[in-house]
mmCIF file of C-alpha atoms in Angstrom:
data_model
loop_
_atom_site.group_PDB
_atom_site.id
_atom_site.type_symbol
_atom_site.label_atom_id
_atom_site.label_comp_id
_atom_site.label_asym_id
_atom_site.label_seq_id
_atom_site.Cartn_x
_atom_site.Cartn_y
_atom_site.Cartn_z
ATOM 1 C CA MET A 15 13.576 -2.754 17.409
ATOM 2 C CA LYS A 16 11.818 0.611 17.263
ATOM 3 C CA LYS A 17 13.547 1.503 13.990
ATOM 4 C CA GLN A 18 12.366 -1.785 12.543
ATOM 5 C CA LEU A 19 8.810 -1.032 13.639
ATOM 6 C CA MET A 20 9.043 2.456 12.177
ATOM 7 C CA TYR A 21 10.212 1.002 8.871
ATOM 8 C CA LEU A 22 7.235 -1.361 8.807
ATOM 9 C CA ALA A 23 4.840 1.467 9.621
ATOM 10 C CA LEU A 24 6.263 3.889 7.058
ATOM 11 C CA PHE A 25 7.325 1.761 4.120
ATOM 12 C CA CYS A 26 5.619 -1.618 4.207
ATOM 13 C CA PRO A 27 1.935 -0.847 4.489
ATOM 14 C CA LEU A 28 -0.629 -3.103 2.961
ATOM 15 C CA SER A 29 -1.647 -2.305 -0.558
ATOM 16 C CA ALA A 30 -4.771 -0.665 0.641
ATOM 17 C CA PHE A 31 -4.988 1.977 -2.072
ATOM 18 C CA ALA A 32 -4.245 -0.126 -5.144
ATOM 19 C CA ALA A 33 -6.045 -3.201 -6.444
ATOM 20 C CA HIS A 34 -4.943 -5.463 -3.593
ATOM 21 C CA PRO A 35 -2.524 -7.274 -3.343
ATOM 22 C CA LEU A 36 -0.734 -4.714 -5.538
ATOM 23 C CA THR A 37 1.326 -1.910 -4.061
ATOM 24 C CA SER A 38 1.501 -0.112 -7.427
ATOM 25 C CA ASP A 39 -1.702 1.851 -7.986
ATOM 26 C CA ASP A 40 -3.698 2.146 -11.196
ATOM 27 C CA THR A 41 -5.360 5.296 -12.568
ATOM 28 C CA GLY A 42 -8.915 3.970 -12.280
ATOM 29 C CA THR A 43 -11.534 5.938 -10.326
ATOM 30 C CA GLN A 44 -14.945 4.972 -8.982
ATOM 31 C CA GLY A 45 -17.160 7.321 -10.993
ATOM 32 C CA ASP A 46 -19.393 10.094 -9.707
ATOM 33 C CA GLY A 47 -21.239 9.149 -6.518
ATOM 34 C CA ASN A 48 -19.898 5.577 -6.406
ATOM 35 C CA TRP A 49 -18.305 4.005 -3.325
ATOM 36 C CA GLN A 50 -15.650 1.370 -2.706
ATOM 37 C CA PHE A 51 -14.672 -0.395 0.527
ATOM 38 C CA GLU A 52 -11.474 -2.407 0.852
ATOM 39 C CA SER A 53 -10.477 -4.631 3.756
ATOM 40 C CA ASN A 54 -7.266 -6.637 3.661
ATOM 41 C CA ALA A 55 -4.701 -8.302 5.890
ATOM 42 C CA GLU A 56 -1.039 -9.266 5.740
ATOM 43 C CA ALA A 57 0.762 -11.770 8.008
ATOM 44 C CA THR A 58 4.543 -11.299 8.049
ATOM 45 C CA SER A 59 7.276 -13.799 8.729
ATOM 46 C CA LYS A 60 8.760 -13.889 12.228
ATOM 47 C CA GLN A 61 10.705 -10.729 13.106
ATOM 48 C CA PRO A 62 13.541 -10.398 15.659
ATOM 49 C CA ASP A 63 12.255 -9.458 19.133
ATOM 50 C CA ILE A 64 8.645 -8.827 18.058
ATOM 51 C CA GLY A 65 7.661 -12.132 16.460
ATOM 52 C CA ARG A 66 5.147 -12.203 13.626
ATOM 53 C CA GLN A 67 2.928 -9.261 12.758
ATOM 54 C CA THR A 68 -0.553 -9.104 11.309
ATOM 55 C CA LEU A 69 -1.345 -5.863 9.470
ATOM 56 C CA TRP A 70 -4.882 -4.789 8.582
ATOM 57 C CA ASN A 71 -6.122 -1.950 6.403
ATOM 58 C CA SER A 72 -9.626 -0.622 5.841
ATOM 59 C CA THR A 73 -10.151 1.955 3.098
ATOM 60 C CA LEU A 74 -13.319 3.812 2.095
ATOM 61 C CA THR A 75 -13.353 5.639 -1.264
ATOM 62 C CA ARG A 76 -15.959 7.843 -2.968
ATOM 63 C CA GLY A 77 -15.975 9.155 -6.523
ATOM 64 C CA PHE A 78 -16.532 12.852 -7.241
ATOM 65 C CA GLY A 79 -17.017 13.286 -10.960
ATOM 66 C CA GLN A 80 -15.587 10.741 -13.381
ATOM 67 C CA ALA A 81 -11.887 11.398 -12.747
ATOM 68 C CA LEU A 82 -11.558 12.155 -9.010
ATOM 69 C CA ASP A 83 -11.673 9.934 -5.905
ATOM 70 C CA LEU A 84 -11.347 10.880 -2.248
ATOM 71 C CA TYR A 85 -10.444 8.232 0.333
ATOM 72 C CA VAL A 86 -9.647 7.571 4.000
ATOM 73 C CA ASN A 87 -7.538 4.648 5.203
ATOM 74 C CA VAL A 88 -7.266 3.253 8.745
ATOM 75 C CA PRO A 89 -4.379 0.806 9.424
ATOM 76 C CA TYR A 90 -4.088 -1.567 12.393
ATOM 77 C CA THR A 91 -1.075 -3.621 13.512
ATOM 78 C CA ASN A 92 -1.032 -6.640 15.815
ATOM 79 C CA ILE A 93 2.388 -7.689 17.166
ATOM 80 C CA GLN A 94 2.859 -11.246 18.398
ATOM 81 C CA ASN A 95 5.353 -10.419 21.169
ATOM 82 C CA ARG A 96 4.416 -7.086 22.736
ATOM 83 C CA SER A 97 6.794 -5.072 24.880
ATOM 84 C CA GLU A 98 6.987 -1.643 26.505
ATOM 85 C CA SER A 99 8.411 -0.186 23.284
ATOM 86 C CA ALA A 100 6.353 -2.178 20.751
ATOM 87 C CA GLY A 101 2.589 -2.383 20.779
ATOM 88 C CA SER A 102 -0.477 -3.322 18.797
ATOM 89 C CA GLY A 103 -3.034 -0.748 17.729
ATOM 90 C CA VAL A 104 -4.256 1.751 15.167
ATOM 91 C CA GLY A 105 -1.596 3.434 13.039
ATOM 92 C CA ASP A 106 -1.553 6.846 11.353
ATOM 93 C CA VAL A 107 -4.803 7.485 9.485
ATOM 94 C CA GLU A 108 -4.370 8.582 5.859
ATOM 95 C CA THR A 109 -6.634 10.724 3.712
ATOM 96 C CA GLY A 110 -6.044 11.545 0.084
ATOM 97 C CA ALA A 111 -7.260 11.874 -3.473
ATOM 98 C CA LYS A 112 -6.705 10.274 -6.857
ATOM 99 C CA TRP A 113 -7.055 12.449 -9.970
ATOM 100 C CA ARG A 114 -6.880 10.897 -13.421
ATOM 101 C CA MET A 115 -5.617 13.888 -15.358
ATOM 102 C CA TYR A 116 -5.004 12.255 -18.776
ATOM 103 C CA ASP A 117 -6.677 9.311 -20.503
ATOM 104 C CA ASP A 118 -6.635 8.363 -24.188
ATOM 105 C CA GLY A 119 -8.274 4.974 -23.693
ATOM 106 C CA ALA A 120 -5.091 2.882 -23.600
ATOM 107 C CA PHE A 121 -2.624 5.150 -21.771
ATOM 108 C CA SER A 122 -3.556 7.203 -18.718
ATOM 109 C CA VAL A 123 -1.808 9.314 -16.068
ATOM 110 C CA GLY A 124 -2.942 10.147 -12.553
ATOM 111 C CA LEU A 125 -1.792 11.990 -9.454
ATOM 112 C CA LYS A 126 -2.357 10.822 -5.873
ATOM 113 C CA PRO A 127 -1.624 13.339 -3.081
ATOM 114 C CA TYR A 128 -2.208 12.375 0.562
ATOM 115 C CA LEU A 129 -1.896 13.409 4.196
ATOM 116 C CA THR A 130 -1.349 11.192 7.235
ATOM 117 C CA PHE A 131 -2.335 12.190 10.753
ATOM 118 C CA PRO A 132 -0.555 11.138 13.995
ATOM 119 C CA SER A 133 -3.282 8.828 15.310
ATOM 120 C CA GLY A 134 -0.807 5.990 15.979
ATOM 121 C CA ASN A 135 1.333 5.831 19.133
ATOM 122 C CA ASP A 136 4.805 6.784 17.895
ATOM 123 C CA GLN A 137 6.395 5.718 21.192
ATOM 124 C CA ARG A 138 5.341 2.146 20.412
ATOM 125 C CA GLY A 139 6.241 2.113 16.727
ATOM 126 C CA LEU A 140 2.720 2.633 15.389
ATOM 127 C CA GLY A 141 3.195 6.058 13.779
ATOM 128 C CA THR A 142 5.465 9.038 13.313
ATOM 129 C CA GLY A 143 3.964 11.468 15.825
ATOM 130 C CA ARG A 144 3.685 14.118 13.098
ATOM 131 C CA VAL A 145 1.446 15.130 10.198
ATOM 132 C CA ASN A 146 3.034 13.861 6.968
ATOM 133 C CA ALA A 147 2.351 14.442 3.284
ATOM 134 C CA GLY A 148 3.253 12.979 -0.075
ATOM 135 C CA ALA A 149 2.223 12.470 -3.671
ATOM 136 C CA THR A 150 2.567 9.686 -6.239
ATOM 137 C CA LEU A 151 2.527 9.965 -10.023
ATOM 138 C CA LEU A 152 0.617 7.062 -11.600
ATOM 139 C CA ALA A 153 0.939 5.753 -15.159
ATOM 140 C CA GLN A 154 -1.064 2.956 -16.754
ATOM 141 C CA TYR A 155 -1.028 1.283 -20.167
ATOM 142 C CA GLN A 156 -3.551 -1.352 -21.185
ATOM 143 C CA ILE A 157 -3.496 -3.551 -24.272
ATOM 144 C CA ASP A 158 -5.745 -6.593 -24.735
ATOM 145 C CA ASP A 159 -5.530 -8.703 -21.536
ATOM 146 C CA TRP A 160 -2.367 -6.967 -20.269
ATOM 147 C CA THR A 161 -2.156 -3.978 -17.931
ATOM 148 C CA PHE A 162 1.138 -2.250 -17.075
ATOM 149 C CA LEU A 163 1.521 0.120 -14.109
ATOM 150 C CA ALA A 164 4.352 2.434 -13.037
ATOM 151 C CA ASN A 165 4.422 4.625 -9.904
ATOM 152 C CA ALA A 166 6.928 7.237 -8.691
ATOM 153 C CA GLY A 167 6.381 9.188 -5.496
ATOM 154 C CA ALA A 168 7.922 11.426 -2.873
ATOM 155 C CA ALA A 169 6.953 11.945 0.739
ATOM 156 C CA TYR A 170 7.730 14.300 3.585
ATOM 157 C CA GLN A 171 7.655 12.111 6.685
ATOM 158 C CA ALA A 172 8.401 14.206 9.751
ATOM 159 C CA ASN A 173 9.115 12.029 12.782
ATOM 160 C CA ARG A 174 10.596 11.964 16.258
ATOM 161 C CA GLN A 175 12.875 8.981 15.647
ATOM 162 C CA ALA A 176 15.754 10.854 13.922
ATOM 163 C CA GLN A 177 14.824 9.208 10.622
ATOM 164 C CA ARG A 178 15.173 10.681 7.129
ATOM 165 C CA GLN A 179 12.188 12.974 6.445
ATOM 166 C CA GLY A 180 12.234 13.410 2.668
ATOM 167 C CA VAL A 181 12.070 10.073 0.845
ATOM 168 C CA TRP A 182 11.247 8.661 -2.587
ATOM 169 C CA LYS A 183 9.593 5.421 -3.662
ATOM 170 C CA VAL A 184 9.060 3.684 -7.026
ATOM 171 C CA SER A 185 7.246 0.552 -8.159
ATOM 172 C CA ALA A 186 5.933 -1.189 -11.266
ATOM 173 C CA ALA A 187 3.448 -3.975 -11.891
ATOM 174 C CA VAL A 188 2.038 -6.214 -14.617
ATOM 175 C CA LEU A 189 -1.480 -7.697 -14.584
ATOM 176 C CA TYR A 190 -2.620 -10.426 -16.973
ATOM 177 C CA ARG A 191 -6.278 -11.468 -17.320
ATOM 178 C CA VAL A 192 -6.225 -15.248 -17.705
ATOM 179 C CA LEU A 193 -10.015 -15.555 -17.400
ATOM 180 C CA PRO A 194 -12.815 -12.962 -17.575
ATOM 181 C CA SER A 195 -13.000 -13.102 -13.778
ATOM 182 C CA THR A 196 -9.314 -13.673 -12.872
ATOM 183 C CA GLN A 197 -6.102 -11.647 -13.109
ATOM 184 C CA LEU A 198 -2.568 -12.700 -12.219
ATOM 185 C CA ILE A 199 -0.212 -9.989 -10.942
ATOM 186 C CA VAL A 200 3.505 -9.308 -10.441
ATOM 187 C CA ASP A 201 4.570 -6.182 -8.546
ATOM 188 C CA ILE A 202 8.073 -4.959 -7.628
ATOM 189 C CA GLY A 203 9.164 -1.847 -5.776
ATOM 190 C CA THR A 204 11.695 -0.072 -3.611
ATOM 191 C CA ALA A 205 11.814 3.001 -1.364
ATOM 192 C CA GLN A 206 14.547 5.167 0.091
ATOM 193 C CA ASN A 207 15.658 3.839 3.452
ATOM 194 C CA PRO A 208 14.566 6.174 6.283
ATOM 195 C CA ASP A 209 17.565 5.083 8.383
ATOM 196 C CA PHE A 210 20.539 7.363 7.668
ATOM 197 C CA ALA A 211 22.946 4.604 8.753
ATOM 198 C CA GLN A 212 21.722 2.150 6.103
ATOM 199 C CA LYS A 213 23.037 2.326 2.535
ATOM 200 C CA THR A 214 20.661 -0.324 1.127
ATOM 201 C CA ASN A 215 17.105 0.587 0.201
ATOM 202 C CA PRO A 216 14.378 -1.951 1.054
ATOM 203 C CA ALA A 217 12.906 -3.733 -1.959
ATOM 204 C CA PHE A 218 10.142 -6.298 -2.456
ATOM 205 C CA MET A 219 8.288 -8.416 -5.014
ATOM 206 C CA ILE A 220 4.632 -9.491 -4.890
ATOM 207 C CA LEU A 221 2.992 -12.381 -6.747
ATOM 208 C CA GLY A 222 -0.767 -12.741 -6.562
ATOM 209 C CA ALA A 223 -4.186 -13.152 -8.104
ATOM 210 C CA ILE A 224 -7.449 -11.193 -8.146
ATOM 211 C CA TYR A 225 -10.744 -13.045 -8.576
ATOM 212 C CA SER A 226 -13.902 -11.053 -9.389
ATOM 213 C CA PRO A 227 -16.981 -13.287 -9.080
ATOM 214 C CA THR A 228 -19.215 -10.254 -9.760
ATOM 215 C CA SER A 229 -18.701 -6.716 -11.065
ATOM 216 C CA TRP A 230 -19.036 -5.314 -7.525
ATOM 217 C CA MET A 231 -16.703 -7.654 -5.598
ATOM 218 C CA ASP A 232 -13.032 -8.717 -5.760
ATOM 219 C CA LEU A 233 -11.276 -11.415 -3.738
ATOM 220 C CA ASP A 234 -7.484 -11.547 -3.754
ATOM 221 C CA VAL A 235 -4.462 -13.372 -2.428
ATOM 222 C CA GLY A 236 -0.776 -12.482 -2.596
ATOM 223 C CA TYR A 237 2.720 -13.452 -1.498
ATOM 224 C CA ARG A 238 5.285 -10.737 -0.748
ATOM 225 C CA ARG A 239 9.010 -11.518 -0.773
ATOM 226 C CA GLY A 240 11.654 -9.182 0.592
ATOM 227 C CA LEU A 241 14.539 -8.767 -1.867
ATOM 228 C CA ASN A 242 17.130 -7.684 0.712
ATOM 229 C CA PRO A 243 17.594 -7.691 4.521
ATOM 230 C CA GLN A 244 16.110 -4.176 4.898
ATOM 231 C CA THR A 245 12.562 -5.567 4.979
ATOM 232 C CA TYR A 246 10.963 -8.686 6.446
ATOM 233 C CA ASP A 247 11.619 -11.958 4.623
ATOM 234 C CA ASP A 248 8.122 -12.693 3.372
ATOM 235 C CA SER A 249 4.393 -12.423 4.056
ATOM 236 C CA TRP A 250 1.002 -13.673 2.904
ATOM 237 C CA MET A 251 -1.845 -11.331 2.009
ATOM 238 C CA GLY A 252 -5.562 -11.563 1.373
ATOM 239 C CA GLY A 253 -8.326 -9.050 0.807
ATOM 240 C CA LEU A 254 -11.913 -8.237 -0.072
ATOM 241 C CA THR A 255 -13.112 -5.239 -2.145
ATOM 242 C CA MET A 256 -16.756 -4.195 -2.583
ATOM 243 C CA ARG A 257 -18.207 -1.444 -4.810
ATOM 244 C CA TRP A 258 -21.639 0.120 -4.948
#
């Protein structure tokens, strides 16, 4: 059970840093002095021993210049069936940056380094108990109403659970603007399994929509489906993003 909780904490976070419900991130930044706040939730299917989980993320981002963002993310997990080895609470807080280092108008490239801090209780599956670091390379191509995203990242995830510490992860997404205020999204990704005993890497697909009633607010909904037994079967997601 603890390994399952560790997998959820390390590799199935909410899409707090991309345009929710995406996991793949775009290269967009907020602009100098601008702020963004994201709050979203994900309710998973029933898991063995621990029941269903509800995962929350809150992320605050500020722009520094036109091509750099700094952010802090605070995750929270609620477990339906708590036990001595599985608990609800705050996970490992993450801080990081997004730098858009190339942009020709249609194609752009960014880099997203980050650090996580051991604020979650690793004895109850809410964190790793160590400071971790990673970076993701972001690519984006936009043409007419279509946007294509590709991400490739690596992370050093020190932990006290005898899990793999150096891991990779990749994902890709397509967004299509069906109305001026509405985008439909498809996102697919996989990550190296942190469990040395497992040969299959967890993989997922997300289908969703983003509705922007104003330029400063997004509402979204998404459905995540696990593509193999190394992640939970499915989940529903929803979120709110505000900019000022």
